[in-house]
XYZ file of C-alpha atoms in Angstrom:
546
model
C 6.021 -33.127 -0.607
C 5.723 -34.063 3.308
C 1.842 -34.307 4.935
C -0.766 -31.335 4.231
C -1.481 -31.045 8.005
C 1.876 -28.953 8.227
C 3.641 -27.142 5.189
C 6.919 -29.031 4.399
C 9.254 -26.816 5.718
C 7.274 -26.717 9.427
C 8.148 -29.849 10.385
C -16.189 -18.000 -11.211
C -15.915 -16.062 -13.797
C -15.543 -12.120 -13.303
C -18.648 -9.889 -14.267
C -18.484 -7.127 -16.933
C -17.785 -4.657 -13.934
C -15.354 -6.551 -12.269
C -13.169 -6.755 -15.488
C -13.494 -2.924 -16.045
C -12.597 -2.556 -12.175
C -9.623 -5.035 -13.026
C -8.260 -3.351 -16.390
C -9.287 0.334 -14.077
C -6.482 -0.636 -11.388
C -4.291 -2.263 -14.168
C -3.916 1.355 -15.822
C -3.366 2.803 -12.284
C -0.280 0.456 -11.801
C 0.876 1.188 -15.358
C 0.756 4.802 -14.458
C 2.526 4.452 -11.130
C -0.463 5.417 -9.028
C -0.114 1.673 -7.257
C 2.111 -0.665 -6.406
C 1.600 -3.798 -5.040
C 5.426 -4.000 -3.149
C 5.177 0.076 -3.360
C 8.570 0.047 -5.116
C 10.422 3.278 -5.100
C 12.096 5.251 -7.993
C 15.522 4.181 -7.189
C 17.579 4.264 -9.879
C 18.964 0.760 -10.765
C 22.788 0.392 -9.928
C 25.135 -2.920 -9.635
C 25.039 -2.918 -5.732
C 25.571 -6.015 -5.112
C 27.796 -8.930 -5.537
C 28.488 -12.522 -5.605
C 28.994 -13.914 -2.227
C 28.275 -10.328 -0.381
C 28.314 -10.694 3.424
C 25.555 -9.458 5.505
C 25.624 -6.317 7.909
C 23.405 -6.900 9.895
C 21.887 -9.930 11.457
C 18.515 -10.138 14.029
C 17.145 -13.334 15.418
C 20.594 -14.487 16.278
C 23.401 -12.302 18.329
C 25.417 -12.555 15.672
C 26.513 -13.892 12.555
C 28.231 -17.528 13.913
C 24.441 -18.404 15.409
C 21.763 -20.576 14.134
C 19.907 -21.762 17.438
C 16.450 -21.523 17.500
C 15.054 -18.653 19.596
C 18.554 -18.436 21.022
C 18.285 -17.375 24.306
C 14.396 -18.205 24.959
C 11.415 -17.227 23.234
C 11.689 -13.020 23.254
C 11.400 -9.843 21.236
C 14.939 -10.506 19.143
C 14.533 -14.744 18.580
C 13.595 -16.223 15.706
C 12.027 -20.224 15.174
C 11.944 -20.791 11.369
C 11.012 -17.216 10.231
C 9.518 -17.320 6.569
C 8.718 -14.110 5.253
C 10.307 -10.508 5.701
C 8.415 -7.706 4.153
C 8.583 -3.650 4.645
C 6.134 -0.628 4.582
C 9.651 1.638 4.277
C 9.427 2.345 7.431
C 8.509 -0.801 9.250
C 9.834 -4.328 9.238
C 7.727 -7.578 9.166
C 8.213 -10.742 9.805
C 6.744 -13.764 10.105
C 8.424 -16.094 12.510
C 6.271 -18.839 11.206
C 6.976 -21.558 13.937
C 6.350 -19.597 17.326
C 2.852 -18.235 15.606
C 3.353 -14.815 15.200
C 4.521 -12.106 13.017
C 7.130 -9.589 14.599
C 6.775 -5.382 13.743
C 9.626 -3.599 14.385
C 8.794 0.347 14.028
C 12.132 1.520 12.524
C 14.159 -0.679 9.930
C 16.831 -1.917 11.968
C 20.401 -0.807 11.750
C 21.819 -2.967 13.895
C 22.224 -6.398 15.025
C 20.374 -8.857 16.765
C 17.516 -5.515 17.288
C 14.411 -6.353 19.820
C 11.100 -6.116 17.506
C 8.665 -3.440 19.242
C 4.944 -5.006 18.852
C 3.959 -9.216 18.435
C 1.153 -9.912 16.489
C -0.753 -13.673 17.410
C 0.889 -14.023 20.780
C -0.304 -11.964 24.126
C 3.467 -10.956 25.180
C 6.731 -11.859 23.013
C 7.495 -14.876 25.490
C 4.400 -16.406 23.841
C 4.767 -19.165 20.872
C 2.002 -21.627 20.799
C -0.219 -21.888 17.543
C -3.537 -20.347 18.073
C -1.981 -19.263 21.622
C -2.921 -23.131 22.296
C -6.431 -23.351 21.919
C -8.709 -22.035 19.291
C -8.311 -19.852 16.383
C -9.521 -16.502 16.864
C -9.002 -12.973 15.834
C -5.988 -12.636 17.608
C -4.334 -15.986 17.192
C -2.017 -17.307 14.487
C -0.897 -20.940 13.306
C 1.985 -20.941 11.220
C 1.954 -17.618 9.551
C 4.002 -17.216 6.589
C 3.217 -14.273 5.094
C 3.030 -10.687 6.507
C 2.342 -7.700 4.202
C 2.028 -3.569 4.859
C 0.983 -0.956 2.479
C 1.872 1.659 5.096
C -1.821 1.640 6.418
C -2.995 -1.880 6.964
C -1.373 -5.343 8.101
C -1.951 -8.326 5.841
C -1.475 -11.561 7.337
C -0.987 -15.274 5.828
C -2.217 -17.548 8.362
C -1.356 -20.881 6.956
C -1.893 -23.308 8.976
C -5.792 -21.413 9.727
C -6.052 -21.383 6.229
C -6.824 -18.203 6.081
C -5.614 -14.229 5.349
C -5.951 -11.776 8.055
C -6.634 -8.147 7.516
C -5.903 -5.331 10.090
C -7.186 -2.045 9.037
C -4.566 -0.401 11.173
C -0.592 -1.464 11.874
C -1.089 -2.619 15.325
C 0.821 -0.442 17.926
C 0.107 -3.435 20.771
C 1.011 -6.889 21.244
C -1.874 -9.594 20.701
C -3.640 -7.224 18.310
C -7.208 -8.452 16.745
C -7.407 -8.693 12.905
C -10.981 -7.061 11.352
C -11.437 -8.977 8.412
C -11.140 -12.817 7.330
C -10.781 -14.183 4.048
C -10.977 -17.508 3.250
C -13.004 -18.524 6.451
C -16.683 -18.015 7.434
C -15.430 -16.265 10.737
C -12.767 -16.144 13.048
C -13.345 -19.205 14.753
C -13.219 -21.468 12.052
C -9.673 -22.815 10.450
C -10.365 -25.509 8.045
C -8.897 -25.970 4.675
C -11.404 -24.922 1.816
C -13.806 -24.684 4.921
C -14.103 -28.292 5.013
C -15.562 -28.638 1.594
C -14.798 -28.418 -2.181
C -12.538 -25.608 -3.438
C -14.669 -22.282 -4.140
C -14.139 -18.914 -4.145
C -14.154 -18.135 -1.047
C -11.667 -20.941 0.258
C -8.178 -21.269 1.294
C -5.943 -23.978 1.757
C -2.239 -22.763 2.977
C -1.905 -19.645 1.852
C 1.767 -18.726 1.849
C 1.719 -15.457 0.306
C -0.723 -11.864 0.347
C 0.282 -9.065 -1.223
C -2.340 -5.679 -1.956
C -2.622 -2.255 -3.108
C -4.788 0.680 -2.838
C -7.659 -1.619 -4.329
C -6.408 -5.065 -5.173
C -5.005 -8.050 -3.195
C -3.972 -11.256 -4.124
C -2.997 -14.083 -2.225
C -0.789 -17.079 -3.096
C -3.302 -20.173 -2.609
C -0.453 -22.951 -2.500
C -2.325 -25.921 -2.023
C -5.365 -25.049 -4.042
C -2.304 -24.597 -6.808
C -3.488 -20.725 -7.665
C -3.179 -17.552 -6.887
C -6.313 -15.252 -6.334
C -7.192 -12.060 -6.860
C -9.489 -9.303 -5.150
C -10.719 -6.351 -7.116
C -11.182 -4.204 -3.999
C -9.347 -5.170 -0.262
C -12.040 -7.516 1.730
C -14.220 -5.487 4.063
C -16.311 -8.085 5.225
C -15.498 -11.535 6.322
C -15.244 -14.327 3.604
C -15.416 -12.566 0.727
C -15.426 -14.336 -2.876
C -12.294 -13.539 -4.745
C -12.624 -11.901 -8.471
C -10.133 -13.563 -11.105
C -7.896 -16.985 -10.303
C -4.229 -17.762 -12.209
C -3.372 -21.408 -12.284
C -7.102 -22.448 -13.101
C -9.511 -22.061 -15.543
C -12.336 -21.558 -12.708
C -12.652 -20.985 -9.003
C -13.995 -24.723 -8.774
C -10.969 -26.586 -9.823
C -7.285 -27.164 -7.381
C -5.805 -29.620 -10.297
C -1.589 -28.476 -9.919
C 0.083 -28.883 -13.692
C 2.662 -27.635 -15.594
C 1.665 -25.231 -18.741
C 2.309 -21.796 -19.875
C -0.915 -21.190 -17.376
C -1.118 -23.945 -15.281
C 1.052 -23.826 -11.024
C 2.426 -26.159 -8.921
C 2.316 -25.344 -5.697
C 3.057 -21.233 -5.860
C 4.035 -19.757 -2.784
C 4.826 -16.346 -3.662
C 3.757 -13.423 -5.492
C 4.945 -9.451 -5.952
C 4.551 -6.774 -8.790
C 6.430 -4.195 -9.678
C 2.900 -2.093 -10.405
C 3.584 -3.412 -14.587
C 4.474 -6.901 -14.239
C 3.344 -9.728 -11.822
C 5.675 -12.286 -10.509
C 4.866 -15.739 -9.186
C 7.378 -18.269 -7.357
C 5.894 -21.645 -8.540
C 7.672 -24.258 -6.322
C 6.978 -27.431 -7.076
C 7.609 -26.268 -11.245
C 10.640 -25.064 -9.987
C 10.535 -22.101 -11.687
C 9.419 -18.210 -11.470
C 6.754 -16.700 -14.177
C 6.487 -13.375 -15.585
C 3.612 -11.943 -16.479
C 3.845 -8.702 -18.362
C 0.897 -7.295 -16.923
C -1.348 -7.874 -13.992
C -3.834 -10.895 -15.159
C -7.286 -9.754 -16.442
C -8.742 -13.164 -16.821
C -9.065 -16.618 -15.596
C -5.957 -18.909 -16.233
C -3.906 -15.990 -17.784
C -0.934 -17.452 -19.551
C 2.903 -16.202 -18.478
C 5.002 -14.663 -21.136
C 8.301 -15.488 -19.725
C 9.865 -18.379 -17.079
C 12.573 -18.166 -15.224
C 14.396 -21.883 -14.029
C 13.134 -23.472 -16.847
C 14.498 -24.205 -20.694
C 10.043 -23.969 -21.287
C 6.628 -23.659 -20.214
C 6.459 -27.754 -20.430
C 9.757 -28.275 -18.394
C 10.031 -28.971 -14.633
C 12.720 -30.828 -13.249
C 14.897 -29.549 -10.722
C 18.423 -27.638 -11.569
C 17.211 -28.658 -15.249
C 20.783 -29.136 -16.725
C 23.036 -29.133 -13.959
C 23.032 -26.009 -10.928
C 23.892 -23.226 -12.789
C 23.050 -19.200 -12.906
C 19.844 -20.398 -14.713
C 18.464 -23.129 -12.615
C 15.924 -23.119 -9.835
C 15.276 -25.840 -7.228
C 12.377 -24.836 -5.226
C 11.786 -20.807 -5.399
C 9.816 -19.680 -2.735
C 10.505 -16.215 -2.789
C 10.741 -13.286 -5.263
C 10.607 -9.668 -5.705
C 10.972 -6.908 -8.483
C 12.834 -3.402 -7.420
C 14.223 -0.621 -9.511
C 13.980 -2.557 -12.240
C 15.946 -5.944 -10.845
C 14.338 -9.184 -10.170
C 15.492 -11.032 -6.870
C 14.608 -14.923 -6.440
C 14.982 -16.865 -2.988
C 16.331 -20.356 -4.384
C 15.533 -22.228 -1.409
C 16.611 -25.498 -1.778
C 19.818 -24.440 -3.542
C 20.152 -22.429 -0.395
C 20.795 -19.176 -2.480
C 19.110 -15.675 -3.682
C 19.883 -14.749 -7.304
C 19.780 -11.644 -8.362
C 19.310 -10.122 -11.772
C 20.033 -6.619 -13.207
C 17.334 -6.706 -15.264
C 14.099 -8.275 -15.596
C 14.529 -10.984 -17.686
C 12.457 -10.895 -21.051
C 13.401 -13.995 -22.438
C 13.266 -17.403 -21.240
C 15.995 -19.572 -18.803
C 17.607 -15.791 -18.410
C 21.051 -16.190 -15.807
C 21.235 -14.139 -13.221
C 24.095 -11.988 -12.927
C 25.052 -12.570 -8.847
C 24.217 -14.731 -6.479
C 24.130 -13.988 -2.641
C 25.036 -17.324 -0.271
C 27.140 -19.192 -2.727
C 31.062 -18.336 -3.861
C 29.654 -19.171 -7.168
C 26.268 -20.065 -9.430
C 27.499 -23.744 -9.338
C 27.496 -24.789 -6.106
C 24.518 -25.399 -3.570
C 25.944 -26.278 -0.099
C 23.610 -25.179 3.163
C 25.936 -22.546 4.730
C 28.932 -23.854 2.079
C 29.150 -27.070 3.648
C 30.578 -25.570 7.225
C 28.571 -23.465 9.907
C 26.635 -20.208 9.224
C 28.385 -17.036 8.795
C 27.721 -13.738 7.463
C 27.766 -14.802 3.725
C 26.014 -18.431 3.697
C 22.809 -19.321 3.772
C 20.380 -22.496 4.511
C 17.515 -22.219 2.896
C 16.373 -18.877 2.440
C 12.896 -18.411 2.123
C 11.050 -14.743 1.776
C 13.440 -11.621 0.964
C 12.509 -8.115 0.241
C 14.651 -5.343 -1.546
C 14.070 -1.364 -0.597
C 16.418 1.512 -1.225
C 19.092 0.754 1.447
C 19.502 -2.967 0.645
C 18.200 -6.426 0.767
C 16.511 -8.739 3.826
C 16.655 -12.192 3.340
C 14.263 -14.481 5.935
C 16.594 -17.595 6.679
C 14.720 -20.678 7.936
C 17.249 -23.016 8.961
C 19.698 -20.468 10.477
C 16.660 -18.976 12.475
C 17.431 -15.405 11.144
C 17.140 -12.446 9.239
C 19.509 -10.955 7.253
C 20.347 -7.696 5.934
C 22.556 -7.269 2.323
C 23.455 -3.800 2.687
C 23.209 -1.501 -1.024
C 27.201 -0.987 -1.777
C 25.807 1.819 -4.259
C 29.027 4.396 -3.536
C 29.347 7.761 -2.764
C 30.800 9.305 -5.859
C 33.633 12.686 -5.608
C 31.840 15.151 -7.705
C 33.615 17.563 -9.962
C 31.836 20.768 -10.878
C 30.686 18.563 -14.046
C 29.276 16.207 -12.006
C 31.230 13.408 -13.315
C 33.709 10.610 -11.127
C 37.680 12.577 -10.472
C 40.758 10.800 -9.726
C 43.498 12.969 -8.400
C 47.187 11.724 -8.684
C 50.174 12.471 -5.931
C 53.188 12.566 -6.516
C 55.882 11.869 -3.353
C 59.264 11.960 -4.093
C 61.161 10.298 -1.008
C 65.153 11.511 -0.457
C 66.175 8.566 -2.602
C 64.289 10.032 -5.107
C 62.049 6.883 -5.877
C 59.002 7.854 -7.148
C 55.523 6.076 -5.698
C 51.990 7.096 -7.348
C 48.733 7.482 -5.703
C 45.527 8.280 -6.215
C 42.938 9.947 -4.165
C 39.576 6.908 -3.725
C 37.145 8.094 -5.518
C 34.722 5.566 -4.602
C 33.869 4.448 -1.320
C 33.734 1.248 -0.607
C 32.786 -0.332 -4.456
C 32.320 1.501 -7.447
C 28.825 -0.119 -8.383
C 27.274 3.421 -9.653
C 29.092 6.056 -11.969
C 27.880 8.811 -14.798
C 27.037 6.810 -18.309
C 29.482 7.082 -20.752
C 32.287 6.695 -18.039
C 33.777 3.982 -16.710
C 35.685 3.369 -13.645
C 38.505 0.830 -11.706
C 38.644 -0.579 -8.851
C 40.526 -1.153 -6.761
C 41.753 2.356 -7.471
C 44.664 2.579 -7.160
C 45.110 -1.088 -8.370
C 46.949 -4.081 -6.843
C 46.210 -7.609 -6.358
C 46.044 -9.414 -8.913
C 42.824 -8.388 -10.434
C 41.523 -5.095 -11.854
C 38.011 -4.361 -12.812
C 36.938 -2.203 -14.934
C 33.060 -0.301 -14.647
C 30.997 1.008 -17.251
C 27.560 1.031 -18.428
C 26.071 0.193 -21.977
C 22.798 0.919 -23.264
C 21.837 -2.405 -24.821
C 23.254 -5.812 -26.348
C 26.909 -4.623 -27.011
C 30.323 -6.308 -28.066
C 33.091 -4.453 -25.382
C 36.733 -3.805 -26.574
C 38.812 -2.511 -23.583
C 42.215 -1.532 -24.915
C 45.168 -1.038 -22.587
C 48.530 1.104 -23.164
C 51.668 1.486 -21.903
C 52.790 5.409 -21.019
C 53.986 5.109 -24.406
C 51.401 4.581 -26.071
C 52.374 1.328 -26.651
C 49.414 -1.510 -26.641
C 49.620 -4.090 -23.593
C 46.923 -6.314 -24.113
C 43.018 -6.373 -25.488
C 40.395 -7.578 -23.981
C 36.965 -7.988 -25.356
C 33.347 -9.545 -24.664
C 30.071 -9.598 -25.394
C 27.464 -7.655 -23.133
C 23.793 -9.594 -23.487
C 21.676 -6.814 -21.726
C 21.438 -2.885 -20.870
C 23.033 -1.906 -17.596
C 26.221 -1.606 -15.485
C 28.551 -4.392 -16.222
C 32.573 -5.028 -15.770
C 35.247 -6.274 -17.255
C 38.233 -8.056 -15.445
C 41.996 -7.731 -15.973
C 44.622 -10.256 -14.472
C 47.345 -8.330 -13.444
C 48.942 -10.987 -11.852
C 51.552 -10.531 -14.028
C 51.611 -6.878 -15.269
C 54.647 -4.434 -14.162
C 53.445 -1.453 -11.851
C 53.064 1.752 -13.503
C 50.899 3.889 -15.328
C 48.342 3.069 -17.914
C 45.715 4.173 -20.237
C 43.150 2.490 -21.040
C 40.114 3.141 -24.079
C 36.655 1.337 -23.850
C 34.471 1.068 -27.351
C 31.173 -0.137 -27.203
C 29.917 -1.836 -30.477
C 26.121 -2.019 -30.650
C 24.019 -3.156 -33.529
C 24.023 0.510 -34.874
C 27.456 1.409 -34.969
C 30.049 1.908 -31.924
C 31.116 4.733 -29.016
C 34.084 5.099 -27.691
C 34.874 6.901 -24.408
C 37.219 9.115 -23.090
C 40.352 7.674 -22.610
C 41.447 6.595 -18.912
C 44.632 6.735 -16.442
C 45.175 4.608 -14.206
C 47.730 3.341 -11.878
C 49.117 -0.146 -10.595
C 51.124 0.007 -7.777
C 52.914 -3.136 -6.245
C 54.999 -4.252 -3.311
């Protein structure tokens, strides 16, 4: 772990009414009335996949770049950027090494997109810390977290050692913030204020997150997270419950069922909380929003236990964690930034159970490798070291630190050819040519990946096939043993292929047909859970081949 004076990548007890507040706002998230990443309803869909390229790219022209603030210092460079974060409508990010946090007032759709409004620098040429002299309201020194709940900006200044609070989204460059937390005032910047670790004290704060009436705030050198039954109104306010201590007095990092190491990150999907704990190399789950000093997790991600910490534990694998500094929970799918394995895995469900594998992985051809960029130069599927990310309905942003950019994984969810049933169609044509050879097509019914379809269907791709691999789509309710069956147009079988499924959602199965004749085929899928089996309707499809 390089010096405290600059993070390494930059070169107490709760009264009786502040528990009942805290359990109060605990029911409201169970109910859906808040969200601390205001996750949407989506429904949850396989929409990405391993190795997925980018569409769009901003802090670089385009996906080949990686120099910093290429170009100059301006309204589209980036210089280390740490955290990307959205309201729905607005992006954020925190381009942690030129001291400021960018707002751009529509989600962009294309690349290498100007950002409309700088936050901690007069003009977007600016990119000193504290706009090189003291802090102040308007000044930021390595900011690496920036958080919107649609009405207020949430900023963490980390190198000031403090959180930032603007009760509006500013609309102008070199905005002033309203509130401090974790200083006496806006002039001041030390860590824990100079002193002991209290309640009121900060000391690198990577990470703020809030609701309606709660905000918490990733406390990463302090080793705890902290949280705050009602948003700060007031400068230096005490903070209500802690996670990672047993008090507000203590900083000790450790490795327990309750105990962090350096977290850095923090989200909720208004049920669950989720904490990136770095130096444990790991991610906890906590099944419901802590209600009490030095809560203990109920489930880890990265690690075999609670008592295990190494890096990779076991060899790099779709289980293994070195350094997660970023994670998020939408629709139902957990998303960890694996920074130093230079990788964001993705799961389609949120894991119950501990050391879970994720099911894709976005900057790697595969969950056992870890080169920066894949061991050549950046391009629109690598990554080196990815550090923040956040997941809405249209896709996925990924901050990039080393590649000095932001990326955007677009949602391959499909659009789907209704038929009056609602259900997936394929239509065959038949050409006959004067030399009366017949060639069979079929009409796409999926455009471009078929990563959503009805249950109890299933679907191909490519459609019609060719290649030399075919996959087949379906979803199952729970744990289930899969039997695909494929015939010949005689009804004759051609081969059998069969797996088990660990977990409830959209999974596929893959055929090599490398070696298999063109033609028609059917093909029957039975699911065999725990209480008996289902079979679906059987399927056509067709293989054509050069």
């Amino acid at each position: 772990m390089p010096t405290k004076a600059y993070p390494w990548f930059l070169g107490g007890m709760m009264t009786t009414s502040c528990r009942q507040k805290r359990w109060q706002a605990q029911a409201a998230l169970a109910a859906g009335i808040l969200g601390f990443q205001f996750i949407c309803g989506a429904a949850k869909t396989d929409a990405y996949f391993t190795n997925q390229s980018a569409t769009v790219v901003i802090g670089q022209p385009d996906m080949n770049s990686n120099e910093a603030n290429n170009g100059g210092v301006g309204p589209n460079s980036h210089r280390y950027p740490w955290s990307v974060s959205s309201d729905n409508t607005r992006l954020f990010i925190a381009d942690t090494n030129n001291h400021r946090i960018l707002i751009y007032n529509t989600i962009p759709a294309s690349s290498n997109a100007p950002a409309n409004v700088v936050v901690g620098q007069p003009d977007m040429s600016g990119s000193q810390s504290n706009q090189g002299g003291a802090a102040g309201a308007n000044t930021l020194s390595y900011p690496c977290g920036a958080f919107s709940d649609g009405t207020k900006l949430y900023v963490a200044d980390t190198n000031n050692h403090r959180v930032l609070i603007f009760n509006t989204i500013p609309a102008a460059n070199n905005a002033s913030a309203d509130v401090v937390v974790g200083q006496p005032d806006m002039g001041s910047n030390a860590a824990n204020q100079g002193g002991s670790v209290a309640d009121i004290t900060l000391d690198t704060p990577y990470k703020v997150i809030a609701s309606g009436s709660t905000m918490l705030v990733a406390d990463m050198y302090n080793h705890r997270v902290l949280i705050y039954d009602g948003i700060p109104t007031t400068n230096n306010m005490p903070a209500d419950l802690v996670i990672g201590q047993t008090d507000m007095i203590s900083s000790d990092p450790g490795t327990s069922n309750w105990q962090l190491r350096y977290p850095c990150s923090i989200c909720s999907d208004g049920v669950k909380l989720y904490l990136a704990d770095y130096g444990n190399h790991r991610v906890l789950i906590y099944n419901s929003v802590p209600g009490i000093d030095g809560e203990i997790a109920d489930v880890v991600i990265g690690q075999p236990d609670f008592t295990s910490s190494t890096p990779n534990n076991g060899g790099i694998a779709a289980n293994t964690l070195y350094h997660p500094v970023g994670v998020q929970a939408y629709s139902n799918r957990l998303f960890i930034s694996d920074y130093d394995n230079h990788r964001v895995l993705i799961y389609n469900n949120i894991p119950t159970g501990d050391f879970a594998a994720a099911q894709m992985v976005i900057g790697q051809p595969n969950p056992n490798t870890n080169l920066p960029n894949q061991g050549a130069g950046p391009q629109a599927h690598t990554l080196d070291n990815p550090s923040d990310l956040w997941a809405g309905n249209a896709g996925l942003w990924i901050s990039e630190r080393n590649n000095h950019r932001t990326l955007f994984h677009r949602d391959v969810t499909p659009t789907v050819t209704p038929t009056a049933t609602g259900t997936a169609t394929i239509t065959p044509t038949i050409t006959t040519t004067p030399t009366t050879t017949v060639i069979a097509t079929l009409t796409p019914i999926l455009t471009p990946m078929p990563y959503i379809l009805p249950r109890d269907r299933m679907i191909t791709y490519p459609s019609p096939a060719a290649g030399d691999v075919l996959w087949f789509y379906y979803y199952v309710q729970g744990p289930a043993g899969v039997k695909m069956e494929i015939f010949n147009m005689l009804g004759e079988p051609c081969q059998t292929l069969e797996e088990s499924i660990p977990d409830a959602g959209y999974h596929r199965t893959r055929w090599n047909i490398a070696r298999v004749a063109p033609g028609i085929y059917f093909c029957r899928l039975t699911l065999k859970y725990p209480g008996g089996s289902r079979t679906l309707p059987v399927y056509k499809l067709i293989i054509v081949k050069k």
